[in-house]
CSV table of C-alpha atoms in Angstrom, one decimal:
chain,number,residue,atom,x,y,z
A,55,MET,CA,0.1,0.1,0.4
A,56,SER,CA,1.3,3.6,-0.9
A,57,ALA,CA,0.7,6.3,1.8
A,58,SER,CA,-1.6,8.1,-1.1
A,59,ASP,CA,-3.8,4.8,-1.4
A,60,LEU,CA,-7.2,5.9,0.0
A,61,ILE,CA,-8.8,3.0,2.3
A,62,ILE,CA,-12.3,2.8,1.8
A,63,ASP,CA,-12.9,0.2,4.2
A,64,ASP,CA,-10.2,-2.0,5.8
A,65,ARG,CA,-12.6,-3.7,8.7
A,66,THR,CA,-11.5,-1.9,11.2
A,67,SER,CA,-14.6,-0.1,12.3
A,68,GLY,CA,-16.1,-3.4,13.6
A,69,THR,CA,-19.4,-2.1,12.2
A,70,TYR,CA,-21.0,-2.3,8.8
A,71,ARG,CA,-19.4,1.3,8.7
A,72,SER,CA,-17.0,2.0,6.6
A,73,ASN,CA,-13.9,4.1,6.9
A,74,LEU,CA,-15.4,6.6,4.5
A,75,GLY,CA,-18.5,6.6,7.4
A,76,THR,CA,-20.8,5.2,4.7
A,77,LYS,CA,-22.8,1.9,5.6
A,78,TRP,CA,-22.6,-1.6,3.5
A,79,ARG,CA,-26.2,-2.8,2.8
A,80,LEU,CA,-27.4,-6.0,0.8
A,81,VAL,CA,-29.7,-5.4,-1.6
A,82,THR,CA,-30.8,-8.6,-3.8
A,83,ASP,CA,-33.2,-9.0,-6.9
A,84,GLN,CA,-35.9,-9.1,-4.7
A,85,VAL,CA,-36.6,-5.3,-5.2
A,86,MET,CA,-37.6,-6.3,-8.7
A,87,GLY,CA,-39.8,-9.5,-7.7
A,88,GLY,CA,-36.6,-11.7,-8.2
A,89,ILE,CA,-36.0,-14.6,-5.8
A,90,SER,CA,-32.7,-14.4,-5.2
A,91,ASN,CA,-31.6,-14.2,-0.8
A,92,GLY,CA,-28.9,-13.2,0.6
A,93,GLU,CA,-27.1,-11.9,3.9
A,94,LEU,CA,-24.5,-9.6,5.3
A,95,THR,CA,-22.5,-10.8,8.5
A,96,LEU,CA,-19.7,-9.6,10.1
A,97,ASP,CA,-17.2,-12.6,10.1
A,98,GLU,CA,-13.8,-14.1,10.6
A,99,HIS,CA,-12.1,-16.1,7.4
A,100,LYS,CA,-8.8,-17.7,8.0
A,101,GLY,CA,-7.6,-15.2,10.8
A,102,ARG,CA,-8.9,-12.0,8.7
A,103,ILE,CA,-12.1,-10.0,9.7
A,104,CYS,CA,-14.2,-9.5,7.3
A,105,LEU,CA,-17.5,-8.4,5.6
A,106,ARG,CA,-19.5,-11.6,4.5
A,107,MET,CA,-22.1,-11.8,1.5
A,108,LEU,CA,-23.9,-15.4,1.7
A,109,GLY,CA,-26.5,-16.3,-0.6
A,110,ASP,CA,-28.6,-17.9,-3.2
A,111,VAL,CA,-28.5,-16.5,-6.7
A,112,SER,CA,-31.5,-17.4,-8.4
A,113,THR,CA,-32.3,-16.2,-12.2
A,114,GLU,CA,-36.1,-17.2,-11.8
A,115,ASN,CA,-38.4,-14.6,-12.0
A,116,ASN,CA,-35.9,-12.5,-14.3
A,117,GLY,CA,-33.8,-12.2,-11.1
A,118,GLY,CA,-30.7,-13.2,-10.8
A,119,PHE,CA,-28.4,-11.0,-8.0
A,120,VAL,CA,-27.1,-11.0,-4.5
A,121,GLN,CA,-25.2,-7.7,-4.2
A,122,ILE,CA,-23.5,-5.7,-0.8
A,123,ALA,CA,-23.3,-2.1,-1.6
A,124,LEU,CA,-21.6,0.8,-0.2
A,125,SER,CA,-21.7,4.6,-1.0
A,126,LEU,CA,-18.6,6.1,-1.1
A,127,SER,CA,-20.4,9.4,-0.2
A,128,GLU,CA,-22.9,10.8,2.6
A,129,GLU,CA,-22.9,13.9,-0.4
A,130,ASP,CA,-23.7,13.6,-4.2
A,131,GLU,CA,-20.7,12.5,-5.6
A,132,PHE,CA,-16.9,10.8,-5.0
A,133,ASP,CA,-13.8,12.3,-6.5
A,134,ALA,CA,-11.6,9.7,-7.3
A,135,THR,CA,-9.9,11.4,-10.4
A,136,ASP,CA,-6.5,11.1,-8.5
A,137,TYR,CA,-6.3,7.3,-8.0
A,138,THR,CA,-5.6,4.6,-10.9
A,139,GLY,CA,-8.1,2.8,-9.9
A,140,ILE,CA,-9.9,0.5,-7.2
A,141,GLU,CA,-8.0,-2.6,-5.1
A,142,ILE,CA,-10.2,-5.6,-3.2
A,143,GLU,CA,-9.0,-8.1,-0.9
A,144,VAL,CA,-11.7,-10.7,-0.9
A,145,ALA,CA,-11.9,-14.8,-0.3
A,146,GLY,CA,-14.6,-16.5,-1.1
A,147,ASN,CA,-16.0,-20.3,-2.6
A,148,ASN,CA,-13.7,-20.4,-5.9
A,149,GLU,CA,-16.9,-18.5,-8.2
A,150,ALA,CA,-16.7,-15.8,-10.0
A,151,TYR,CA,-17.8,-12.5,-8.7
A,152,ASN,CA,-17.8,-8.6,-10.0
A,153,ILE,CA,-17.7,-5.0,-8.9
A,154,HIS,CA,-20.0,-2.8,-10.4
A,155,ILE,CA,-18.9,1.1,-10.2
A,156,ARG,CA,-22.1,3.4,-10.5
A,157,THR,CA,-21.3,7.4,-11.3
A,158,ALA,CA,-23.9,10.0,-10.7
A,159,SER,CA,-24.2,9.9,-15.0
A,160,LEU,CA,-26.1,6.7,-14.8
A,161,TRP,CA,-30.0,7.0,-14.3
A,162,PHE,CA,-30.9,3.3,-14.5
A,163,PRO,CA,-30.5,0.7,-11.8
A,164,TRP,CA,-28.8,-2.0,-14.2
A,165,GLN,CA,-26.2,0.2,-15.5
A,166,SER,CA,-23.1,-0.1,-14.2
A,167,TYR,CA,-19.2,-0.1,-14.8
A,168,ARG,CA,-17.7,-3.9,-13.8
A,169,PHE,CA,-15.3,-5.6,-13.1
A,170,THR,CA,-15.1,-9.4,-12.9
A,171,PHE,CA,-13.0,-11.5,-10.3
A,172,GLN,CA,-12.7,-15.3,-9.3
A,173,ALA,CA,-12.7,-15.4,-5.3
A,174,THR,CA,-10.2,-18.4,-4.4
A,175,THR,CA,-10.6,-19.9,-0.7
A,176,ASN,CA,-7.5,-17.9,0.3
A,177,TRP,CA,-7.5,-14.4,0.3
A,178,LYS,CA,-6.1,-13.1,-2.7
A,179,ILE,CA,-5.8,-8.8,-3.6
A,180,PHE,CA,-6.9,-7.9,-7.1
A,181,ARG,CA,-6.3,-4.2,-8.4
A,182,PHE,CA,-8.5,-3.2,-11.0
A,183,PRO,CA,-7.5,0.0,-13.1
A,184,PHE,CA,-9.9,2.3,-14.0
A,185,THR,CA,-8.5,2.6,-17.8
A,186,GLU,CA,-9.8,-1.1,-17.9
A,187,ILE,CA,-13.6,-0.9,-16.7
A,188,GLN,CA,-16.4,-2.1,-18.7
A,189,PRO,CA,-19.4,-0.2,-19.2
A,190,TYR,CA,-23.0,-2.2,-18.7
A,191,LYS,CA,-26.1,-1.5,-20.5
A,192,THR,CA,-24.7,2.7,-21.2
A,193,ARG,CA,-22.8,4.5,-23.8
A,194,ARG,CA,-21.8,7.0,-21.1
A,195,ARG,CA,-17.7,7.5,-20.7
A,196,PHE,CA,-16.9,6.3,-17.1
A,197,GLN,CA,-16.2,10.0,-14.8
A,198,GLN,CA,-13.9,9.1,-12.0
A,199,HIS,CA,-14.7,12.2,-10.6
A,200,LYS,CA,-18.3,11.4,-10.3
A,201,LEU,CA,-18.4,8.0,-8.5
A,202,LYS,CA,-21.4,7.1,-6.1
A,203,ARG,CA,-21.1,3.8,-5.3
A,204,ILE,CA,-19.3,0.5,-5.6
A,205,GLY,CA,-21.0,-2.8,-5.6
A,206,LEU,CA,-19.6,-6.7,-4.7
A,207,VAL,CA,-21.8,-9.0,-6.5
A,208,ALA,CA,-22.9,-12.5,-7.0
A,209,ILE,CA,-24.8,-12.4,-10.7
A,210,GLY,CA,-26.1,-14.1,-13.7
A,211,ARG,CA,-26.4,-17.8,-12.8
A,212,ASP,CA,-27.8,-19.9,-10.2
A,213,PHE,CA,-25.0,-20.5,-7.5
A,214,ARG,CA,-24.3,-20.3,-4.1
A,215,ALA,CA,-22.8,-16.9,-3.0
A,216,ASP,CA,-19.8,-16.8,-0.4
A,217,LEU,CA,-17.4,-14.0,-0.6
A,218,CYS,CA,-15.3,-12.6,2.2
A,219,VAL,CA,-14.3,-8.7,2.0
A,220,ALA,CA,-11.2,-7.7,4.2
A,221,SER,CA,-10.5,-4.4,2.3
A,222,VAL,CA,-11.4,-2.0,0.0
A,223,LYS,CA,-9.2,1.1,-1.3
A,224,LEU,CA,-8.6,3.1,-4.2
A,225,TYR,CA,-4.4,2.7,-5.0
A,226,LYS,CA,-2.3,4.9,-7.1
A,227,GLU,CA,0.7,3.7,-8.7
């Protein structure tokens, strides 16, 4: 970690609050009629304090996601212009998960900018440069200075989600 990195959450709060003061929350496809279910807990995995997202993702009823989401600011937008990308430290059940980033320029809830990663049973650090972010259902250019929310998402297929998050930060290179 560089001294110029911004720690979004390193789990030192002991609560659902991030280092930014905002709170993690669970969102499932039930908000749109799906039947996926999940829970967000404070936990420990292989000696590390973490947030744990557990759930069953179901594509029935046009559903298919379980997500833990964190607003980056109590205000309107978060300016990440000075940072290269996002870094996470996670462990899981050897399944593929996504990071979804929402910006102030996105209107519809299904729009986002995304990265995909494989969460192994051992702790692993992933770095995702903003220059490699993939737009999803939007043609709008990614705007680093207008970040709203980060989501860690189990999505798109029927499976059991089990994802532990030890840290989230913005990094500089």
